[in-house]
């Protein structure tokens, strides 16, 4: 009769084999967005986000194709792109891709939806550059928006710039509805966290795209880019990857409201406010050095 090897010994043998394996000596690189001083010699030659509506519906749903692509002027230690898609002011989904020793990234996702909506996407394109013991980074934002009209009272269509009278009416309705929703939620958050609005500049996240090339009021472009880089590092850890609630649980950001960012006018700190899908109000505070 054969003797059975105790389970505890099998576990020990497995652990020893795993850690003695030549493939386990170096831990695998994990995706990460960490702001390092920007490298002025490394630039993005391409950074693009695109929303495209398929011309025909299927099973009473329409198909939205969501693309992001970016390319640096050289290969770097780590490339990563993340993208967020909002519909009528709430987060609909996310994209993320990373590669080591890479230059170009491309992502695509198909989204199936119903009803008329204003879609807004914003992406953060990131590169981590290693030169000996020196680590620097490169960054750029891109975005897109699309009005999709899916109503029994109008032809099925999409547009960015409203040209016809009907499109202008739909643009007004969807833009105003989304803005009123976000402004209402922001007002509730401001009251809840006792924020003195007059001391801050505030922006909804997709509005940051214009600061790729221009500075915040009374600030240099270098300082502006540092604030943006640190902001995205914080958003990635505390929003994109999951939201930590008061009870300690981590929940998906999907369904949460579009983050609104309050930057103090003395540039000492910024505050990110949003509401989770189930209505919990969240405040993130980041010091500006």
Short mmCIF file of C-alpha atoms in Angstrom, two decimals, residues 74-219:
data_model
loop_
_atom_site.label_atom_id
_atom_site.label_comp_id
_atom_site.label_asym_id
_atom_site.label_seq_id
_atom_site.Cartn_x
_atom_site.Cartn_y
_atom_site.Cartn_z
CA UNK A 74 11.32 56.52 -29.59
CA UNK A 75 10.98 53.31 -27.61
CA UNK A 76 10.96 53.79 -23.84
CA UNK A 77 11.09 51.57 -20.77
CA UNK A 78 7.30 51.61 -20.23
CA UNK A 79 4.37 52.86 -22.28
CA UNK A 80 0.85 53.09 -20.93
CA UNK A 81 -2.40 54.64 -22.10
CA UNK A 82 -5.62 54.91 -20.13
CA UNK A 83 -8.94 56.25 -21.35
CA UNK A 84 -12.29 57.06 -19.75
CA UNK A 85 -15.63 57.25 -21.53
CA UNK A 86 -18.50 59.23 -20.06
CA UNK A 87 -22.14 59.18 -21.18
CA UNK A 88 -24.36 62.06 -20.10
CA UNK A 89 -21.98 62.83 -17.24
CA UNK A 90 -21.44 59.33 -15.84
CA UNK A 91 -18.53 56.97 -16.43
CA UNK A 92 -19.49 54.32 -18.95
CA UNK A 93 -16.20 52.42 -19.24
CA UNK A 94 -12.41 52.45 -19.21
CA UNK A 95 -9.53 51.35 -21.41
CA UNK A 96 -5.98 50.53 -20.34
CA UNK A 97 -2.95 49.07 -22.08
CA UNK A 98 0.76 48.94 -21.26
CA UNK A 99 3.92 47.59 -22.84
CA UNK A 100 7.57 47.42 -21.88
CA UNK A 101 10.27 48.69 -24.24
CA UNK A 102 7.65 50.10 -26.57
CA UNK A 103 6.85 53.16 -28.62
CA UNK A 104 3.28 52.81 -29.91
CA UNK A 105 0.00 51.71 -28.33
CA UNK A 106 -3.38 51.07 -29.94
CA UNK A 107 -6.65 50.18 -28.23
CA UNK A 108 -10.19 49.63 -29.40
CA UNK A 109 -13.41 48.80 -27.60
CA UNK A 110 -16.96 48.26 -28.81
CA UNK A 111 -19.71 49.81 -26.72
CA UNK A 112 -23.37 48.90 -27.20
CA UNK A 113 -25.90 51.46 -26.05
CA UNK A 114 -29.45 52.73 -26.45
CA UNK A 115 -31.10 56.16 -26.39
CA UNK A 116 -29.72 59.60 -27.21
CA UNK A 117 -26.53 60.44 -25.36
CA UNK A 118 -23.58 62.80 -25.24
CA UNK A 119 -20.40 60.75 -25.14
CA UNK A 120 -17.15 62.30 -23.90
CA UNK A 121 -13.83 60.47 -23.83
CA UNK A 122 -10.50 61.58 -22.39
CA UNK A 123 -7.22 59.68 -22.52
CA UNK A 124 -3.89 60.04 -20.77
CA UNK A 125 -0.86 58.85 -22.75
CA UNK A 126 2.21 58.10 -20.68
CA UNK A 127 5.80 57.04 -21.11
CA UNK A 128 8.36 56.13 -18.44
CA UNK A 129 11.92 56.81 -19.60
CA UNK A 130 14.99 55.23 -18.00
CA UNK A 131 18.45 56.67 -18.68
CA UNK A 132 20.84 54.90 -16.36
CA UNK A 133 19.63 55.66 -12.85
CA UNK A 134 17.62 58.69 -14.02
CA UNK A 135 13.89 58.21 -14.50
CA UNK A 136 11.78 60.73 -16.37
CA UNK A 137 8.37 60.70 -18.00
CA UNK A 138 6.45 61.98 -20.98
CA UNK A 139 2.73 62.68 -21.10
CA UNK A 140 -0.09 63.96 -23.26
CA UNK A 141 -3.88 64.01 -23.19
CA UNK A 142 -6.34 63.51 -26.01
CA UNK A 143 -10.09 63.31 -26.23
CA UNK A 144 -13.21 63.19 -28.33
CA UNK A 145 -16.93 63.72 -27.97
CA UNK A 146 -19.93 62.59 -29.96
CA UNK A 147 -23.64 63.33 -29.90
CA UNK A 148 -25.66 60.21 -30.72
CA UNK A 149 -29.35 60.64 -31.48
CA UNK A 150 -31.46 57.52 -31.03
CA UNK A 151 -35.07 58.63 -30.78
CA UNK A 152 -38.41 57.67 -32.28
CA UNK A 153 -38.87 61.33 -33.21
CA UNK A 154 -35.63 61.84 -35.15
CA UNK A 155 -33.45 60.01 -37.67
CA UNK A 156 -30.69 57.86 -36.18
CA UNK A 157 -27.49 59.95 -36.42
CA UNK A 158 -24.32 61.17 -34.77
CA UNK A 159 -22.38 64.43 -35.00
CA UNK A 160 -19.72 66.54 -33.33
CA UNK A 161 -20.54 69.90 -34.84
CA UNK A 162 -24.25 70.63 -35.19
CA UNK A 163 -25.07 71.84 -38.69
CA UNK A 164 -28.80 71.37 -39.22
CA UNK A 165 -31.53 72.94 -37.12
CA UNK A 166 -32.45 69.53 -35.77
CA UNK A 167 -28.86 68.79 -34.75
CA UNK A 168 -28.58 72.17 -33.04
CA UNK A 169 -31.72 71.43 -31.04
CA UNK A 170 -30.43 68.02 -29.98
CA UNK A 171 -27.02 69.45 -29.11
CA UNK A 172 -28.67 72.04 -26.89
CA UNK A 173 -30.83 69.43 -25.13
CA UNK A 174 -28.03 66.91 -24.50
CA UNK A 175 -25.39 69.51 -23.57
CA UNK A 176 -27.70 71.35 -21.23
CA UNK A 177 -29.05 68.18 -19.61
CA UNK A 178 -25.53 66.84 -19.00
CA UNK A 179 -24.23 70.16 -17.70
CA UNK A 180 -27.20 70.70 -15.39
CA UNK A 181 -26.78 67.18 -14.01
CA UNK A 182 -23.05 67.70 -13.34
CA UNK A 183 -23.51 71.18 -11.90
CA UNK A 184 -26.23 69.88 -9.57
CA UNK A 185 -24.01 67.03 -8.36
CA UNK A 186 -21.06 69.40 -7.96
CA UNK A 187 -23.14 71.79 -5.87
CA UNK A 188 -24.14 68.94 -3.57
CA UNK A 189 -20.50 67.86 -3.23
CA UNK A 190 -19.31 71.42 -2.55
CA UNK A 191 -21.89 71.83 0.22
CA UNK A 192 -21.18 68.40 1.68
CA UNK A 193 -17.41 68.99 1.90
CA UNK A 194 -17.70 72.71 2.82
CA UNK A 195 -15.59 73.94 -0.10
CA UNK A 196 -15.26 77.70 -0.63
CA UNK A 197 -15.67 77.86 -4.41
CA UNK A 198 -14.32 81.40 -4.75
CA UNK A 199 -10.87 80.16 -3.72
CA UNK A 200 -10.64 77.67 -6.58
CA UNK A 201 -10.57 77.25 -10.34
CA UNK A 202 -12.70 74.27 -11.23
CA UNK A 203 -12.85 72.03 -14.29
CA UNK A 204 -14.64 68.88 -15.33
CA UNK A 205 -12.10 66.25 -16.32
CA UNK A 206 -12.51 66.41 -20.15
CA UNK A 207 -11.90 70.17 -20.00
CA UNK A 208 -8.26 69.50 -19.08
CA UNK A 209 -7.38 68.62 -22.68
CA UNK A 210 -6.88 72.29 -23.60
CA UNK A 211 -4.03 72.41 -21.08
CA UNK A 212 -1.85 70.17 -23.22
CA UNK A 213 -0.41 73.31 -24.74
CA UNK A 214 -1.46 76.18 -22.50
CA UNK A 215 -0.86 76.94 -18.80
CA UNK A 216 -3.33 77.38 -15.99
CA UNK A 217 -4.04 81.05 -15.11
CA UNK A 218 -0.92 82.86 -13.84
CA UNK A 219 1.19 79.68 -13.98
#
